């Protein structure tokens, strides 16, 4: 059993063995100001949002090495993976552009840029990977993104009720 964590000094990702609890191997450097991490056991990959570098970095977890750094944009803050019939995709929130970007995980090509609203903050896939939900921090709302036929058609799904939070 393993877990992964971001550390700030030195800026890196670490591999934790959970039984017994111990850091294994050497920390692997990430980009500046890592702010979020997602792990895909299906791919044996992790993706890290690097807020200070405006990038996201993909890691191979088998050997704890960097695979690719993706240029994403200002306030790259949250990341996640979603798997559906069209493949497995990495999703990145880009708060400075009010967008979510989607990348294939086999060749890391960008397949979509989706305008979502004011300061996307947090991103979660549905269990079947057909939708991705994005918190909108400055709008106190939740955007639902749907991919009915292909990742290239990924867009904000206005048929899904958009949530509004009240206190």
GROMACS .gro file of C-alpha atoms in nm:
model
  167
    1UNK     CA    1   0.000   0.000   0.000
    2UNK     CA    2   0.135   0.338  -0.105
    3UNK     CA    3   0.045   0.702  -0.078
    4UNK     CA    4   0.195   1.014  -0.232
    5UNK     CA    5   0.237   1.360  -0.089
    6UNK     CA    6   0.370   1.699  -0.193
    7UNK     CA    7   0.631   1.868   0.021
    8UNK     CA    8   0.742   2.231   0.003
    9UNK     CA    9   1.110   2.211   0.105
   10UNK     CA   10   1.254   2.081  -0.114
   11UNK     CA   11   0.965   2.120  -0.359
   12UNK     CA   12   0.895   1.758  -0.448
   13UNK     CA   13   0.663   1.458  -0.448
   14UNK     CA   14   0.733   1.175  -0.205
   15UNK     CA   15   0.634   0.810  -0.204
   16UNK     CA   16   0.504   0.674   0.128
   17UNK     CA   17   0.491   0.307   0.218
   18UNK     CA   18   0.189   0.271   0.447
   19UNK     CA   19   0.289  -0.058   0.612
   20UNK     CA   20   0.503   0.037   0.797
   21UNK     CA   21   0.463   0.411   0.752
   22UNK     CA   22   0.787   0.535   0.594
   23UNK     CA   23   0.913   0.749   0.309
   24UNK     CA   24   1.059   0.526   0.040
   25UNK     CA   25   1.308   0.637  -0.222
   26UNK     CA   26   1.425   0.990  -0.293
   27UNK     CA   27   1.183   1.285  -0.323
   28UNK     CA   28   1.129   1.380  -0.688
   29UNK     CA   29   1.129   1.752  -0.776
   30UNK     CA   30   0.808   1.913  -0.904
   31UNK     CA   31   0.746   2.261  -1.039
   32UNK     CA   32   0.727   2.580  -0.831
   33UNK     CA   33   0.451   2.598  -0.565
   34UNK     CA   34   0.290   2.254  -0.610
   35UNK     CA   35  -0.074   2.296  -0.511
   36UNK     CA   36  -0.254   1.974  -0.599
   37UNK     CA   37  -0.191   1.610  -0.678
   38UNK     CA   38  -0.401   1.332  -0.833
   39UNK     CA   39  -0.304   0.967  -0.869
   40UNK     CA   40  -0.424   0.713  -1.126
   41UNK     CA   41  -0.363   0.356  -1.019
   42UNK     CA   42  -0.494   0.248  -1.361
   43UNK     CA   43  -0.203   0.432  -1.530
   44UNK     CA   44   0.045   0.418  -1.242
   45UNK     CA   45   0.080   0.795  -1.290
   46UNK     CA   46   0.042   1.108  -1.082
   47UNK     CA   47  -0.022   1.463  -1.198
   48UNK     CA   48   0.087   1.764  -0.992
   49UNK     CA   49  -0.042   2.121  -1.038
   50UNK     CA   50   0.244   2.371  -1.010
   51UNK     CA   51   0.076   2.701  -0.930
   52UNK     CA   52   0.394   2.907  -0.929
   53UNK     CA   53   0.521   2.766  -1.259
   54UNK     CA   54   0.188   2.769  -1.451
   55UNK     CA   55   0.242   2.403  -1.534
   56UNK     CA   56   0.131   2.052  -1.447
   57UNK     CA   57   0.381   1.767  -1.422
   58UNK     CA   58   0.305   1.402  -1.498
   59UNK     CA   59   0.499   1.138  -1.303
   60UNK     CA   60   0.556   0.766  -1.360
   61UNK     CA   61   0.492   0.611  -1.019
   62UNK     CA   62   0.669   0.284  -1.098
   63UNK     CA   63   1.008   0.454  -1.094
   64UNK     CA   64   0.913   0.796  -0.946
   65UNK     CA   65   1.029   0.990  -1.250
   66UNK     CA   66   0.891   1.285  -1.443
   67UNK     CA   67   0.727   1.194  -1.773
   68UNK     CA   68   0.616   1.533  -1.902
   69UNK     CA   69   0.558   1.892  -1.793
   70UNK     CA   70   0.251   2.054  -1.947
   71UNK     CA   71   0.229   2.431  -1.999
   72UNK     CA   72  -0.115   2.515  -1.863
   73UNK     CA   73  -0.150   2.881  -1.762
   74UNK     CA   74  -0.174   3.118  -1.464
   75UNK     CA   75  -0.307   2.985  -1.134
   76UNK     CA   76  -0.279   2.618  -1.230
   77UNK     CA   77  -0.430   2.489  -0.911
   78UNK     CA   78  -0.615   2.157  -0.924
   79UNK     CA   79  -0.580   1.835  -1.119
   80UNK     CA   80  -0.756   1.502  -1.160
   81UNK     CA   81  -0.791   1.201  -1.387
   82UNK     CA   82  -1.108   1.062  -1.547
   83UNK     CA   83  -1.147   0.737  -1.738
   84UNK     CA   84  -1.431   0.672  -1.982
   85UNK     CA   85  -1.495   0.486  -2.308
   86UNK     CA   86  -1.278   0.738  -2.494
   87UNK     CA   87  -0.968   0.680  -2.278
   88UNK     CA   88  -0.810   0.831  -1.969
   89UNK     CA   89  -0.768   1.207  -1.947
   90UNK     CA   90  -0.590   1.447  -1.713
   91UNK     CA   91  -0.788   1.759  -1.622
   92UNK     CA   92  -0.628   2.082  -1.498
   93UNK     CA   93  -0.799   2.393  -1.360
   94UNK     CA   94  -0.646   2.721  -1.478
   95UNK     CA   95  -0.786   2.987  -1.246
   96UNK     CA   96  -0.620   3.285  -1.415
   97UNK     CA   97  -0.800   3.201  -1.741
   98UNK     CA   98  -1.123   3.063  -1.585
   99UNK     CA   99  -1.075   2.742  -1.782
  100UNK     CA  100  -1.027   2.370  -1.749
  101UNK     CA  101  -0.782   2.200  -1.984
  102UNK     CA  102  -0.802   1.832  -2.078
  103UNK     CA  103  -0.504   1.622  -2.189
  104UNK     CA  104  -0.480   1.267  -2.320
  105UNK     CA  105  -0.268   1.048  -2.093
  106UNK     CA  106  -0.120   0.832  -2.370
  107UNK     CA  107   0.054   1.112  -2.564
  108UNK     CA  108  -0.023   1.416  -2.339
  109UNK     CA  109  -0.177   1.615  -2.623
  110UNK     CA  110  -0.423   1.883  -2.519
  111UNK     CA  111  -0.769   1.786  -2.642
  112UNK     CA  112  -0.990   2.057  -2.495
  113UNK     CA  113  -0.998   2.399  -2.330
  114UNK     CA  114  -1.330   2.461  -2.158
  115UNK     CA  115  -1.438   2.802  -2.022
  116UNK     CA  116  -1.606   2.725  -1.689
  117UNK     CA  117  -1.659   3.047  -1.494
  118UNK     CA  118  -1.503   3.255  -1.223
  119UNK     CA  119  -1.191   3.094  -1.066
  120UNK     CA  120  -1.217   2.716  -1.106
  121UNK     CA  121  -1.105   2.564  -0.778
  122UNK     CA  122  -1.127   2.188  -0.732
  123UNK     CA  123  -1.211   1.925  -0.992
  124UNK     CA  124  -1.375   1.584  -0.949
  125UNK     CA  125  -1.473   1.318  -1.206
  126UNK     CA  126  -1.797   1.122  -1.190
  127UNK     CA  127  -1.756   0.751  -1.121
  128UNK     CA  128  -1.805   0.657  -1.485
  129UNK     CA  129  -1.587   0.943  -1.619
  130UNK     CA  130  -1.869   1.087  -1.829
  131UNK     CA  131  -1.869   1.415  -1.637
  132UNK     CA  132  -1.622   1.631  -1.454
  133UNK     CA  133  -1.739   1.869  -1.181
  134UNK     CA  134  -1.556   2.196  -1.115
  135UNK     CA  135  -1.595   2.422  -0.813
  136UNK     CA  136  -1.608   2.792  -0.901
  137UNK     CA  137  -1.460   2.973  -0.602
  138UNK     CA  138  -1.554   3.331  -0.693
  139UNK     CA  139  -1.898   3.234  -0.820
  140UNK     CA  140  -2.000   3.011  -0.526
  141UNK     CA  141  -2.112   2.756  -0.783
  142UNK     CA  142  -2.035   2.419  -0.935
  143UNK     CA  143  -1.993   2.366  -1.310
  144UNK     CA  144  -2.065   2.029  -1.469
  145UNK     CA  145  -1.868   1.933  -1.779
  146UNK     CA  146  -1.997   1.649  -1.995
  147UNK     CA  147  -1.828   1.444  -2.265
  148UNK     CA  148  -2.111   1.261  -2.440
  149UNK     CA  149  -1.922   1.141  -2.750
  150UNK     CA  150  -1.554   1.237  -2.741
  151UNK     CA  151  -1.304   1.444  -2.543
  152UNK     CA  152  -1.305   1.701  -2.826
  153UNK     CA  153  -1.672   1.772  -2.752
  154UNK     CA  154  -1.609   1.827  -2.380
  155UNK     CA  155  -1.798   2.140  -2.280
  156UNK     CA  156  -1.994   2.293  -2.001
  157UNK     CA  157  -2.316   2.093  -1.979
  158UNK     CA  158  -2.600   2.336  -1.926
  159UNK     CA  159  -2.849   2.049  -1.919
  160UNK     CA  160  -2.705   1.954  -1.580
  161UNK     CA  161  -2.834   2.187  -1.307
  162UNK     CA  162  -2.553   2.415  -1.196
  163UNK     CA  163  -2.529   2.417  -0.820
  164UNK     CA  164  -2.526   2.738  -0.621
  165UNK     CA  165  -2.402   2.731  -0.263
  166UNK     CA  166  -2.570   2.931   0.012
  167UNK     CA  167  -2.471   2.973   0.373
   0.00000   0.00000   0.00000
